[in-house]
Amino acid sequence: MLKAYAVENLRPGMVVGRDVMDGDMNVLIGQGMSLTLELIYSLLDRPIFSVYIEEDEPTVEIPGKEFLLDDSYTSCYDTVYRKLKLMFTNLAERGEFDAAALQEIMDEKNFRELCDGAKAVSQIHNMAREGSYLINHCLHVGILAGLMGKWLNWSVLDQYNLVIAGLFIDIGKMRISEEILDKKGRLTEAEFDVIKKHTQFGHDMIGMTTLKANRDIMEGVLQHHERCDGSGYPNGLQKEQISRFGRVLAILDIYDAMAGDRVFAKRRSPFDVFSILSDDILAGKLDTEYGVLFIKNLCHALNGNWVQLSNGERGRIVYIDESRVTSLPVVQTTRGEFIDLNATRQVKIDSILTAAEID
């Protein structure tokens, strides 16, 4: 970065950023030279009033970087992750279901910690998805379900059941080969037909447990890929035929799947996902009430997160206008510049950064 200095303010050691010339266009001091006292004194005797100096781009330390990961949150997450993974394995491989283990996972202190408002949203974005993508995805949907239940002001029992349905949303994929689940590239029609069976597989697996008596949970797992216009699967249901759990989980499943890294696709910016969700709401695929509520509340919770911008810079979300569902944020870059992404379409958010990527 070049900055003009009056000759009397020059100091030894400064690096000249542009050739200094006399009136006849002769170079007195070349670009890149380091100033000495002698050179500065020589300029004072000439009709030269300023010199361009090369300076490093200032880096602004934006508050909040030190709070990217919360130790108590990540510890709780890791504990629940391990228990959920064991539960999935036991159910898929041995048909065993431990109701007490589920109760441990659903312990109040666990989900009071994991579903703690804006903190939950920032933490699930800041953490790297280590281990099984499937378990992480189900746990994230469970956390988002806990948030959504609160935003909907549902009863404590309904919130509790929605979280459980979220946790088991994709357990049916335990019955699908990793070769198909982890395939990079486009699935064949036959392979996609296999993938679509996971909702029924999950419904059947839960049907072997004590949860089978809970209609909300059973329908939520079975119907999370149904769409309000009848274009979903497994049964092509219309909106009035889809349970409220199914309509809510459809939104949460799409969001987390797109906002997180997958084997076959790089994660997207939440704001790109909001745009996709909004299009699906307008097209009548997703529930309008649930979809708008989710986008507005999650958008608010993204304030303060660190992002990667399409121009190569990094910054932190400092403001989002919540009056419009499709509002984009204002970002403060590490140079201290504020960019209103609503006003410039040349720059966009590529992704939310994890703590490891920022460090």
Short mmCIF file of the C-alpha atoms (twelve columns), coordinates in Angstrom:
data_MODEL
# 
_entry.id   MODEL 
# 
loop_
_atom_site.group_PDB 
_atom_site.id 
_atom_site.type_symbol 
_atom_site.label_atom_id 
_atom_site.label_alt_id 
_atom_site.label_comp_id 
_atom_site.label_asym_id 
_atom_site.label_seq_id 
_atom_site.Cartn_x 
_atom_site.Cartn_y 
_atom_site.Cartn_z 
_atom_site.pdbx_PDB_model_num 
ATOM 1   C CA . MET A 1   0.000   0.000   0.000   1 
ATOM 2   C CA . LEU A 2   1.363   3.438   -1.001  1 
ATOM 3   C CA . LYS A 3   1.093   6.430   1.288   1 
ATOM 4   C CA . ALA A 4   2.285   9.966   0.550   1 
ATOM 5   C CA . TYR A 5   4.538   11.571  3.181   1 
ATOM 6   C CA . ALA A 6   5.639   15.211  3.353   1 
ATOM 7   C CA . VAL A 7   9.431   15.332  2.937   1 
ATOM 8   C CA . GLU A 8   9.889   16.746  6.450   1 
ATOM 9   C CA . ASN A 9   8.062   13.689  7.854   1 
ATOM 10  C CA . LEU A 10  10.273  11.101  6.159   1 
ATOM 11  C CA . ARG A 11  12.321  8.795   8.381   1 
ATOM 12  C CA . PRO A 12  15.361  6.601   7.730   1 
ATOM 13  C CA . GLY A 13  14.424  3.037   6.821   1 
ATOM 14  C CA . MET A 14  11.237  3.953   4.942   1 
ATOM 15  C CA . VAL A 15  10.958  2.188   1.564   1 
ATOM 16  C CA . VAL A 16  10.243  4.369   -1.471  1 
ATOM 17  C CA . GLY A 17  7.112   3.167   -3.264  1 
ATOM 18  C CA . ARG A 18  7.416   5.270   -6.428  1 
ATOM 19  C CA . ASP A 19  10.441  6.806   -8.188  1 
ATOM 20  C CA . VAL A 20  11.321  10.281  -6.875  1 
ATOM 21  C CA . MET A 21  12.137  12.563  -9.863  1 
ATOM 22  C CA . ASP A 22  13.381  16.078  -10.322 1 
ATOM 23  C CA . GLY A 23  11.837  18.653  -12.656 1 
ATOM 24  C CA . ASP A 24  13.664  17.170  -15.653 1 
ATOM 25  C CA . MET A 25  12.238  13.681  -14.923 1 
ATOM 26  C CA . ASN A 26  15.585  12.372  -13.733 1 
ATOM 27  C CA . VAL A 27  15.290  9.644   -11.070 1 
ATOM 28  C CA . LEU A 28  16.769  10.873  -7.813  1 
ATOM 29  C CA . ILE A 29  15.714  7.927   -5.645  1 
ATOM 30  C CA . GLY A 30  14.453  4.720   -7.230  1 
ATOM 31  C CA . GLN A 31  11.405  2.728   -6.223  1 
ATOM 32  C CA . GLY A 32  12.246  0.132   -3.588  1 
ATOM 33  C CA . MET A 33  15.224  2.026   -2.108  1 
ATOM 34  C CA . SER A 34  15.459  2.384   1.654   1 
ATOM 35  C CA . LEU A 35  15.787  5.996   2.793   1 
ATOM 36  C CA . THR A 36  18.848  7.195   4.681   1 
ATOM 37  C CA . LEU A 37  19.406  10.520  6.457   1 
ATOM 38  C CA . GLU A 38  21.622  11.672  3.578   1 
ATOM 39  C CA . LEU A 39  18.909  10.953  1.006   1 
ATOM 40  C CA . ILE A 40  16.277  12.744  3.091   1 
ATOM 41  C CA . TYR A 41  18.542  15.825  3.513   1 
ATOM 42  C CA . SER A 42  19.165  15.864  -0.244  1 
ATOM 43  C CA . LEU A 43  15.438  16.123  -0.865  1 
ATOM 44  C CA . LEU A 44  15.015  19.025  1.564   1 
ATOM 45  C CA . ASP A 45  17.203  21.173  -0.735  1 
ATOM 46  C CA . ARG A 46  14.943  20.551  -3.745  1 
ATOM 47  C CA . PRO A 47  11.402  21.648  -4.718  1 
ATOM 48  C CA . ILE A 48  10.016  18.230  -3.806  1 
ATOM 49  C CA . PHE A 49  7.204   18.240  -1.283  1 
ATOM 50  C CA . SER A 50  6.099   14.619  -0.865  1 
ATOM 51  C CA . VAL A 51  7.297   11.057  -1.432  1 
ATOM 52  C CA . TYR A 52  5.283   7.877   -1.828  1 
ATOM 53  C CA . ILE A 53  6.275   5.291   0.761   1 
ATOM 54  C CA . GLU A 54  5.489   1.573   0.568   1 
ATOM 55  C CA . GLU A 55  3.671   0.398   3.708   1 
ATOM 56  C CA . ASP A 56  2.322   -2.984  4.733   1 
ATOM 57  C CA . GLU A 57  -1.436  -3.402  4.593   1 
ATOM 58  C CA . PRO A 58  -2.702  -2.919  8.161   1 
ATOM 59  C CA . THR A 59  -4.412  -5.931  9.675   1 
ATOM 60  C CA . VAL A 60  -7.305  -5.189  11.974  1 
ATOM 61  C CA . GLU A 61  -7.935  -7.605  14.808  1 
ATOM 62  C CA . ILE A 62  -11.696 -7.956  14.886  1 
ATOM 63  C CA . PRO A 63  -13.190 -8.777  18.296  1 
ATOM 64  C CA . GLY A 64  -14.576 -12.269 18.636  1 
ATOM 65  C CA . LYS A 65  -11.841 -14.361 17.048  1 
ATOM 66  C CA . GLU A 66  -10.744 -15.645 20.431  1 
ATOM 67  C CA . PHE A 67  -14.201 -17.079 21.129  1 
ATOM 68  C CA . LEU A 68  -14.535 -19.270 18.044  1 
ATOM 69  C CA . LEU A 69  -14.778 -22.538 19.924  1 
ATOM 70  C CA . ASP A 70  -16.332 -23.009 23.330  1 
ATOM 71  C CA . ASP A 71  -14.592 -25.802 25.245  1 
ATOM 72  C CA . SER A 72  -17.655 -26.841 27.226  1 
ATOM 73  C CA . TYR A 73  -19.747 -26.951 24.061  1 
ATOM 74  C CA . THR A 74  -17.268 -29.037 22.051  1 
ATOM 75  C CA . SER A 75  -16.778 -31.401 24.997  1 
ATOM 76  C CA . CYS A 76  -20.540 -31.941 25.283  1 
ATOM 77  C CA . TYR A 77  -20.819 -32.395 21.507  1 
ATOM 78  C CA . ASP A 78  -18.037 -35.002 21.458  1 
ATOM 79  C CA . THR A 79  -19.666 -36.937 24.295  1 
ATOM 80  C CA . VAL A 80  -23.070 -37.016 22.592  1 
ATOM 81  C CA . TYR A 81  -21.437 -37.868 19.239  1 
ATOM 82  C CA . ARG A 82  -19.731 -40.968 20.699  1 
ATOM 83  C CA . LYS A 83  -22.932 -42.174 22.375  1 
ATOM 84  C CA . LEU A 84  -25.012 -41.614 19.248  1 
ATOM 85  C CA . LYS A 85  -22.492 -43.452 17.083  1 
ATOM 86  C CA . LEU A 86  -22.555 -46.449 19.443  1 
ATOM 87  C CA . MET A 87  -26.355 -46.439 19.474  1 
ATOM 88  C CA . PHE A 88  -26.522 -46.369 15.662  1 
ATOM 89  C CA . THR A 89  -23.995 -49.208 15.379  1 
ATOM 90  C CA . ASN A 90  -25.782 -51.404 17.912  1 
ATOM 91  C CA . LEU A 91  -29.146 -50.874 16.255  1 
ATOM 92  C CA . ALA A 92  -27.900 -51.346 12.678  1 
ATOM 93  C CA . GLU A 93  -25.593 -54.317 13.268  1 
ATOM 94  C CA . ARG A 94  -27.252 -56.177 16.136  1 
ATOM 95  C CA . GLY A 95  -30.787 -54.851 16.286  1 
ATOM 96  C CA . GLU A 96  -30.105 -53.711 19.864  1 
ATOM 97  C CA . PHE A 97  -31.635 -50.528 21.254  1 
ATOM 98  C CA . ASP A 98  -30.739 -49.146 24.657  1 
ATOM 99  C CA . ALA A 99  -33.474 -46.772 25.821  1 
ATOM 100 C CA . ALA A 100 -31.346 -45.762 28.808  1 
ATOM 101 C CA . ALA A 101 -28.530 -44.744 26.453  1 
ATOM 102 C CA . LEU A 102 -30.953 -42.528 24.514  1 
ATOM 103 C CA . GLN A 103 -32.058 -40.992 27.802  1 
ATOM 104 C CA . GLU A 104 -28.413 -40.205 28.583  1 
ATOM 105 C CA . ILE A 105 -28.064 -38.500 25.209  1 
ATOM 106 C CA . MET A 106 -31.262 -36.547 25.807  1 
ATOM 107 C CA . ASP A 107 -30.214 -35.559 29.314  1 
ATOM 108 C CA . GLU A 108 -31.337 -31.996 29.981  1 
ATOM 109 C CA . LYS A 109 -27.821 -30.655 30.543  1 
ATOM 110 C CA . ASN A 110 -26.681 -32.055 27.185  1 
ATOM 111 C CA . PHE A 111 -29.345 -30.404 25.099  1 
ATOM 112 C CA . ARG A 112 -29.502 -27.283 27.186  1 
ATOM 113 C CA . GLU A 113 -25.836 -26.892 26.213  1 
ATOM 114 C CA . LEU A 114 -26.104 -28.079 22.601  1 
ATOM 115 C CA . CYS A 115 -29.261 -26.120 21.741  1 
ATOM 116 C CA . ASP A 116 -28.169 -22.864 23.342  1 
ATOM 117 C CA . GLY A 117 -29.392 -20.337 20.774  1 
ATOM 118 C CA . ALA A 118 -26.881 -18.401 18.679  1 
ATOM 119 C CA . LYS A 119 -24.008 -20.194 20.407  1 
ATOM 120 C CA . ALA A 120 -25.221 -23.503 18.984  1 
ATOM 121 C CA . VAL A 121 -25.314 -22.131 15.436  1 
ATOM 122 C CA . SER A 122 -21.826 -20.631 15.639  1 
ATOM 123 C CA . GLN A 123 -20.355 -23.745 17.243  1 
ATOM 124 C CA . ILE A 124 -21.708 -26.281 14.730  1 
ATOM 125 C CA . HIS A 125 -20.261 -24.111 11.959  1 
ATOM 126 C CA . ASN A 126 -16.966 -23.461 13.738  1 
ATOM 127 C CA . MET A 127 -16.286 -27.142 14.483  1 
ATOM 128 C CA . ALA A 128 -14.680 -29.314 11.835  1 
ATOM 129 C CA . ARG A 129 -16.769 -32.408 11.029  1 
ATOM 130 C CA . GLU A 130 -14.350 -35.056 12.202  1 
ATOM 131 C CA . GLY A 131 -15.374 -38.701 12.129  1 
ATOM 132 C CA . SER A 132 -18.545 -39.990 10.490  1 
ATOM 133 C CA . TYR A 133 -20.382 -37.543 8.231   1 
ATOM 134 C CA . LEU A 134 -23.617 -39.432 8.892   1 
ATOM 135 C CA . ILE A 135 -23.400 -39.132 12.696  1 
ATOM 136 C CA . ASN A 136 -22.372 -35.474 12.525  1 
ATOM 137 C CA . HIS A 137 -25.245 -34.687 10.173  1 
ATOM 138 C CA . CYS A 138 -27.826 -36.425 12.371  1 
ATOM 139 C CA . LEU A 139 -26.477 -34.691 15.476  1 
ATOM 140 C CA . HIS A 140 -26.554 -31.306 13.733  1 
ATOM 141 C CA . VAL A 141 -30.144 -31.859 12.609  1 
ATOM 142 C CA . GLY A 142 -30.997 -32.830 16.193  1 
ATOM 143 C CA . ILE A 143 -29.441 -29.591 17.456  1 
ATOM 144 C CA . LEU A 144 -31.241 -27.520 14.811  1 
ATOM 145 C CA . ALA A 145 -34.453 -29.342 15.771  1 
ATOM 146 C CA . GLY A 146 -33.927 -28.256 19.381  1 
ATOM 147 C CA . LEU A 147 -33.571 -24.657 18.230  1 
ATOM 148 C CA . MET A 148 -36.543 -24.886 15.872  1 
ATOM 149 C CA . GLY A 149 -38.790 -26.323 18.564  1 
ATOM 150 C CA . LYS A 150 -38.027 -23.291 20.736  1 
ATOM 151 C CA . TRP A 151 -38.551 -20.843 17.858  1 
ATOM 152 C CA . LEU A 152 -41.931 -22.463 17.180  1 
ATOM 153 C CA . ASN A 153 -42.798 -22.221 20.888  1 
ATOM 154 C CA . TRP A 154 -43.817 -25.876 20.915  1 
ATOM 155 C CA . SER A 155 -44.425 -27.717 24.174  1 
ATOM 156 C CA . VAL A 156 -41.418 -29.197 25.974  1 
ATOM 157 C CA . LEU A 157 -42.567 -32.707 25.014  1 
ATOM 158 C CA . ASP A 158 -42.878 -31.791 21.328  1 
ATOM 159 C CA . GLN A 159 -39.434 -30.167 21.404  1 
ATOM 160 C CA . TYR A 160 -38.011 -33.290 23.004  1 
ATOM 161 C CA . ASN A 161 -39.572 -35.584 20.394  1 
ATOM 162 C CA . LEU A 162 -38.504 -33.346 17.497  1 
ATOM 163 C CA . VAL A 163 -34.882 -33.555 18.676  1 
ATOM 164 C CA . ILE A 164 -35.064 -37.371 18.809  1 
ATOM 165 C CA . ALA A 165 -36.559 -37.475 15.302  1 
ATOM 166 C CA . GLY A 166 -33.720 -35.216 14.137  1 
ATOM 167 C CA . LEU A 167 -31.095 -37.455 15.715  1 
ATOM 168 C CA . PHE A 168 -32.497 -40.518 13.921  1 
ATOM 169 C CA . ILE A 169 -33.296 -38.760 10.651  1 
ATOM 170 C CA . ASP A 170 -30.776 -40.682 8.526   1 
ATOM 171 C CA . ILE A 171 -30.199 -43.843 10.543  1 
ATOM 172 C CA . GLY A 172 -31.636 -45.776 7.591   1 
ATOM 173 C CA . LYS A 173 -28.442 -45.004 5.683   1 
ATOM 174 C CA . MET A 174 -26.672 -47.479 7.968   1 
ATOM 175 C CA . ARG A 175 -28.274 -50.129 5.736   1 
ATOM 176 C CA . ILE A 176 -26.850 -48.642 2.520   1 
ATOM 177 C CA . SER A 177 -23.374 -49.508 1.270   1 
ATOM 178 C CA . GLU A 178 -20.599 -46.965 1.808   1 
ATOM 179 C CA . GLU A 179 -19.717 -47.376 -1.870  1 
ATOM 180 C CA . ILE A 180 -22.967 -45.613 -2.768  1 
ATOM 181 C CA . LEU A 181 -23.059 -43.198 0.182   1 
ATOM 182 C CA . ASP A 182 -19.483 -42.014 -0.414  1 
ATOM 183 C CA . LYS A 183 -19.583 -42.006 -4.203  1 
ATOM 184 C CA . LYS A 184 -17.989 -38.938 -5.757  1 
ATOM 185 C CA . GLY A 185 -19.852 -37.802 -8.809  1 
ATOM 186 C CA . ARG A 186 -23.373 -38.260 -10.045 1 
ATOM 187 C CA . LEU A 187 -25.379 -41.252 -8.813  1 
ATOM 188 C CA . THR A 188 -26.972 -43.512 -11.370 1 
ATOM 189 C CA . GLU A 189 -30.756 -43.752 -11.335 1 
ATOM 190 C CA . ALA A 190 -30.490 -47.200 -9.723  1 
ATOM 191 C CA . GLU A 191 -28.120 -45.904 -7.041  1 
ATOM 192 C CA . PHE A 192 -30.413 -42.975 -6.263  1 
ATOM 193 C CA . ASP A 193 -33.327 -45.405 -5.950  1 
ATOM 194 C CA . VAL A 194 -31.290 -47.219 -3.285  1 
ATOM 195 C CA . ILE A 195 -30.539 -43.944 -1.459  1 
ATOM 196 C CA . LYS A 196 -34.244 -43.065 -1.425  1 
ATOM 197 C CA . LYS A 197 -34.956 -46.224 0.531   1 
ATOM 198 C CA . HIS A 198 -33.165 -44.840 3.605   1 
ATOM 199 C CA . THR A 199 -36.324 -43.132 4.886   1 
ATOM 200 C CA . GLN A 200 -38.221 -46.430 4.938   1 
ATOM 201 C CA . PHE A 201 -35.181 -48.260 6.325   1 
ATOM 202 C CA . GLY A 202 -34.950 -45.717 9.144   1 
ATOM 203 C CA . HIS A 203 -38.663 -45.968 9.858   1 
ATOM 204 C CA . ASP A 204 -38.391 -49.772 10.006  1 
ATOM 205 C CA . MET A 205 -35.320 -49.702 12.268  1 
ATOM 206 C CA . ILE A 206 -36.977 -47.353 14.744  1 
ATOM 207 C CA . GLY A 207 -40.063 -49.545 14.514  1 
ATOM 208 C CA . MET A 208 -38.036 -52.276 16.215  1 
ATOM 209 C CA . THR A 209 -37.504 -50.085 19.277  1 
ATOM 210 C CA . THR A 210 -39.627 -48.629 22.036  1 
ATOM 211 C CA . LEU A 211 -39.930 -45.468 19.905  1 
ATOM 212 C CA . LYS A 212 -42.358 -47.223 17.564  1 
ATOM 213 C CA . ALA A 213 -45.280 -46.037 19.711  1 
ATOM 214 C CA . ASN A 214 -44.331 -42.391 19.088  1 
ATOM 215 C CA . ARG A 215 -46.129 -41.413 15.889  1 
ATOM 216 C CA . ASP A 216 -44.468 -37.988 15.627  1 
ATOM 217 C CA . ILE A 217 -40.954 -39.451 15.639  1 
ATOM 218 C CA . MET A 218 -41.855 -42.302 13.280  1 
ATOM 219 C CA . GLU A 219 -43.510 -39.961 10.763  1 
ATOM 220 C CA . GLY A 220 -40.716 -37.385 11.023  1 
ATOM 221 C CA . VAL A 221 -38.061 -39.934 10.051  1 
ATOM 222 C CA . LEU A 222 -40.183 -41.454 7.279   1 
ATOM 223 C CA . GLN A 223 -41.375 -38.174 5.755   1 
ATOM 224 C CA . HIS A 224 -38.378 -35.816 5.875   1 
ATOM 225 C CA . HIS A 225 -37.914 -36.123 2.095   1 
ATOM 226 C CA . GLU A 226 -41.601 -35.577 1.277   1 
ATOM 227 C CA . ARG A 227 -42.382 -32.231 -0.372  1 
ATOM 228 C CA . CYS A 228 -45.532 -30.148 -0.038  1 
ATOM 229 C CA . ASP A 229 -46.181 -30.256 -3.811  1 
ATOM 230 C CA . GLY A 230 -46.115 -34.056 -3.892  1 
ATOM 231 C CA . SER A 231 -42.678 -34.286 -5.559  1 
ATOM 232 C CA . GLY A 232 -40.926 -35.971 -2.607  1 
ATOM 233 C CA . TYR A 233 -40.424 -39.541 -1.484  1 
ATOM 234 C CA . PRO A 234 -41.113 -42.269 -0.402  1 
ATOM 235 C CA . ASN A 235 -44.860 -41.760 -0.908  1 
ATOM 236 C CA . GLY A 236 -45.268 -38.526 -2.878  1 
ATOM 237 C CA . LEU A 237 -47.445 -36.954 -0.178  1 
ATOM 238 C CA . GLN A 238 -49.082 -33.524 -0.468  1 
ATOM 239 C CA . LYS A 239 -48.642 -30.869 2.236   1 
ATOM 240 C CA . GLU A 240 -51.793 -31.729 4.192   1 
ATOM 241 C CA . GLN A 241 -50.703 -35.385 4.294   1 
ATOM 242 C CA . ILE A 242 -47.216 -34.642 5.669   1 
ATOM 243 C CA . SER A 243 -46.824 -34.461 9.440   1 
ATOM 244 C CA . ARG A 244 -45.544 -31.254 11.038  1 
ATOM 245 C CA . PHE A 245 -42.384 -33.137 12.081  1 
ATOM 246 C CA . GLY A 246 -41.829 -34.223 8.482   1 
ATOM 247 C CA . ARG A 247 -42.252 -30.657 7.183   1 
ATOM 248 C CA . VAL A 248 -39.885 -29.186 9.786   1 
ATOM 249 C CA . LEU A 249 -37.185 -31.843 9.394   1 
ATOM 250 C CA . ALA A 250 -37.226 -31.445 5.604   1 
ATOM 251 C CA . ILE A 251 -35.959 -27.873 6.041   1 
ATOM 252 C CA . LEU A 252 -33.344 -28.695 8.678   1 
ATOM 253 C CA . ASP A 253 -32.046 -31.649 6.657   1 
ATOM 254 C CA . ILE A 254 -31.561 -29.542 3.508   1 
ATOM 255 C CA . TYR A 255 -29.846 -26.748 5.407   1 
ATOM 256 C CA . ASP A 256 -27.280 -28.870 7.216   1 
ATOM 257 C CA . ALA A 257 -26.578 -31.091 4.205   1 
ATOM 258 C CA . MET A 258 -25.734 -28.082 2.038   1 
ATOM 259 C CA . ALA A 259 -24.005 -25.932 4.668   1 
ATOM 260 C CA . GLY A 260 -21.567 -28.721 5.632   1 
ATOM 261 C CA . ASP A 261 -18.804 -30.530 3.750   1 
ATOM 262 C CA . ARG A 262 -19.883 -33.802 2.164   1 
ATOM 263 C CA . VAL A 263 -17.866 -36.506 0.463   1 
ATOM 264 C CA . PHE A 264 -19.290 -35.532 -2.918  1 
ATOM 265 C CA . ALA A 265 -19.742 -31.768 -2.518  1 
ATOM 266 C CA . LYS A 266 -18.075 -28.773 -0.865  1 
ATOM 267 C CA . ARG A 267 -20.097 -26.889 1.715   1 
ATOM 268 C CA . ARG A 268 -22.021 -23.824 0.653   1 
ATOM 269 C CA . SER A 269 -22.545 -20.463 2.253   1 
ATOM 270 C CA . PRO A 270 -25.620 -20.479 4.526   1 
ATOM 271 C CA . PHE A 271 -26.869 -17.503 2.524   1 
ATOM 272 C CA . ASP A 272 -26.747 -19.540 -0.680  1 
ATOM 273 C CA . VAL A 273 -28.702 -22.240 1.149   1 
ATOM 274 C CA . PHE A 274 -31.239 -19.648 2.341   1 
ATOM 275 C CA . SER A 275 -31.725 -18.642 -1.295  1 
ATOM 276 C CA . ILE A 276 -32.351 -22.283 -2.266  1 
ATOM 277 C CA . LEU A 277 -34.760 -22.745 0.635   1 
ATOM 278 C CA . SER A 278 -36.581 -19.536 -0.331  1 
ATOM 279 C CA . ASP A 279 -36.938 -20.748 -3.920  1 
ATOM 280 C CA . ASP A 280 -38.350 -24.069 -2.694  1 
ATOM 281 C CA . ILE A 281 -40.770 -22.232 -0.402  1 
ATOM 282 C CA . LEU A 282 -41.984 -20.055 -3.287  1 
ATOM 283 C CA . ALA A 283 -42.290 -23.147 -5.486  1 
ATOM 284 C CA . GLY A 284 -44.537 -24.784 -2.895  1 
ATOM 285 C CA . LYS A 285 -42.097 -27.569 -2.030  1 
ATOM 286 C CA . LEU A 286 -41.363 -26.537 1.565   1 
ATOM 287 C CA . ASP A 287 -43.706 -25.319 4.298   1 
ATOM 288 C CA . THR A 288 -43.888 -21.508 4.189   1 
ATOM 289 C CA . GLU A 289 -44.450 -20.881 7.915   1 
ATOM 290 C CA . TYR A 290 -41.691 -23.200 9.065   1 
ATOM 291 C CA . GLY A 291 -39.282 -22.181 6.298   1 
ATOM 292 C CA . VAL A 292 -39.528 -18.419 6.831   1 
ATOM 293 C CA . LEU A 293 -39.250 -18.798 10.613  1 
ATOM 294 C CA . PHE A 294 -36.161 -20.984 10.273  1 
ATOM 295 C CA . ILE A 295 -34.369 -18.646 7.841   1 
ATOM 296 C CA . LYS A 296 -35.084 -15.512 9.909   1 
ATOM 297 C CA . ASN A 297 -33.953 -17.009 13.199  1 
ATOM 298 C CA . LEU A 298 -30.895 -18.785 11.834  1 
ATOM 299 C CA . CYS A 299 -29.879 -15.681 9.919   1 
ATOM 300 C CA . HIS A 300 -29.918 -13.737 13.190  1 
ATOM 301 C CA . ALA A 301 -27.841 -16.441 14.872  1 
ATOM 302 C CA . LEU A 302 -25.120 -16.217 12.177  1 
ATOM 303 C CA . ASN A 303 -24.107 -12.727 13.329  1 
ATOM 304 C CA . GLY A 304 -20.469 -12.796 14.444  1 
ATOM 305 C CA . ASN A 305 -19.406 -15.803 12.372  1 
ATOM 306 C CA . TRP A 306 -16.216 -15.701 10.302  1 
ATOM 307 C CA . VAL A 307 -16.543 -16.123 6.544   1 
ATOM 308 C CA . GLN A 308 -14.472 -16.732 3.433   1 
ATOM 309 C CA . LEU A 309 -15.289 -14.200 0.696   1 
ATOM 310 C CA . SER A 310 -15.177 -14.888 -3.028  1 
ATOM 311 C CA . ASN A 311 -12.463 -12.234 -3.503  1 
ATOM 312 C CA . GLY A 312 -10.067 -14.210 -1.302  1 
ATOM 313 C CA . GLU A 313 -10.523 -12.082 1.808   1 
ATOM 314 C CA . ARG A 314 -11.767 -13.184 5.199   1 
ATOM 315 C CA . GLY A 315 -14.051 -11.303 7.488   1 
ATOM 316 C CA . ARG A 316 -16.695 -11.421 10.162  1 
ATOM 317 C CA . ILE A 317 -20.443 -10.911 9.830   1 
ATOM 318 C CA . VAL A 318 -21.284 -7.780  11.795  1 
ATOM 319 C CA . TYR A 319 -24.842 -6.945  10.703  1 
ATOM 320 C CA . ILE A 320 -27.797 -8.603  8.979   1 
ATOM 321 C CA . ASP A 321 -31.054 -6.816  8.130   1 
ATOM 322 C CA . GLU A 322 -33.664 -9.234  9.446   1 
ATOM 323 C CA . SER A 323 -36.608 -7.450  7.843   1 
ATOM 324 C CA . ARG A 324 -36.130 -9.432  4.603   1 
ATOM 325 C CA . VAL A 325 -35.655 -13.205 4.336   1 
ATOM 326 C CA . THR A 326 -33.180 -12.803 1.470   1 
ATOM 327 C CA . SER A 327 -31.027 -10.115 3.141   1 
ATOM 328 C CA . LEU A 328 -27.269 -10.525 2.863   1 
ATOM 329 C CA . PRO A 329 -24.918 -9.458  5.666   1 
ATOM 330 C CA . VAL A 330 -22.468 -6.640  6.168   1 
ATOM 331 C CA . VAL A 331 -18.978 -8.099  6.628   1 
ATOM 332 C CA . GLN A 332 -15.947 -6.483  8.257   1 
ATOM 333 C CA . THR A 333 -12.751 -7.730  6.615   1 
ATOM 334 C CA . THR A 334 -9.448  -8.251  8.386   1 
ATOM 335 C CA . ARG A 335 -8.346  -4.939  6.811   1 
ATOM 336 C CA . GLY A 336 -11.098 -3.166  8.714   1 
ATOM 337 C CA . GLU A 337 -13.179 -2.516  5.592   1 
ATOM 338 C CA . PHE A 338 -16.956 -2.931  5.765   1 
ATOM 339 C CA . ILE A 339 -18.608 -4.615  2.771   1 
ATOM 340 C CA . ASP A 340 -22.388 -4.568  2.368   1 
ATOM 341 C CA . LEU A 341 -23.029 -7.674  0.303   1 
ATOM 342 C CA . ASN A 342 -26.490 -6.387  -0.600  1 
ATOM 343 C CA . ALA A 343 -24.882 -3.452  -2.416  1 
ATOM 344 C CA . THR A 344 -22.175 -5.336  -4.295  1 
ATOM 345 C CA . ARG A 345 -22.737 -8.474  -6.317  1 
ATOM 346 C CA . GLN A 346 -19.049 -8.787  -7.203  1 
ATOM 347 C CA . VAL A 347 -18.273 -10.209 -3.759  1 
ATOM 348 C CA . LYS A 348 -20.173 -13.010 -2.015  1 
ATOM 349 C CA . ILE A 349 -19.698 -15.359 0.919   1 
ATOM 350 C CA . ASP A 350 -18.199 -18.672 -0.136  1 
ATOM 351 C CA . SER A 351 -18.546 -20.382 3.245   1 
ATOM 352 C CA . ILE A 352 -18.570 -20.034 7.005   1 
ATOM 353 C CA . LEU A 353 -15.052 -20.720 8.287   1 
ATOM 354 C CA . THR A 354 -14.255 -23.270 10.953  1 
ATOM 355 C CA . ALA A 355 -11.989 -22.290 13.822  1 
ATOM 356 C CA . ALA A 356 -9.198  -24.481 12.391  1 
ATOM 357 C CA . GLU A 357 -9.384  -22.660 9.034   1 
ATOM 358 C CA . ILE A 358 -9.115  -19.251 10.691  1 
ATOM 359 C CA . ASP A 359 -6.116  -20.174 12.812  1 
# 
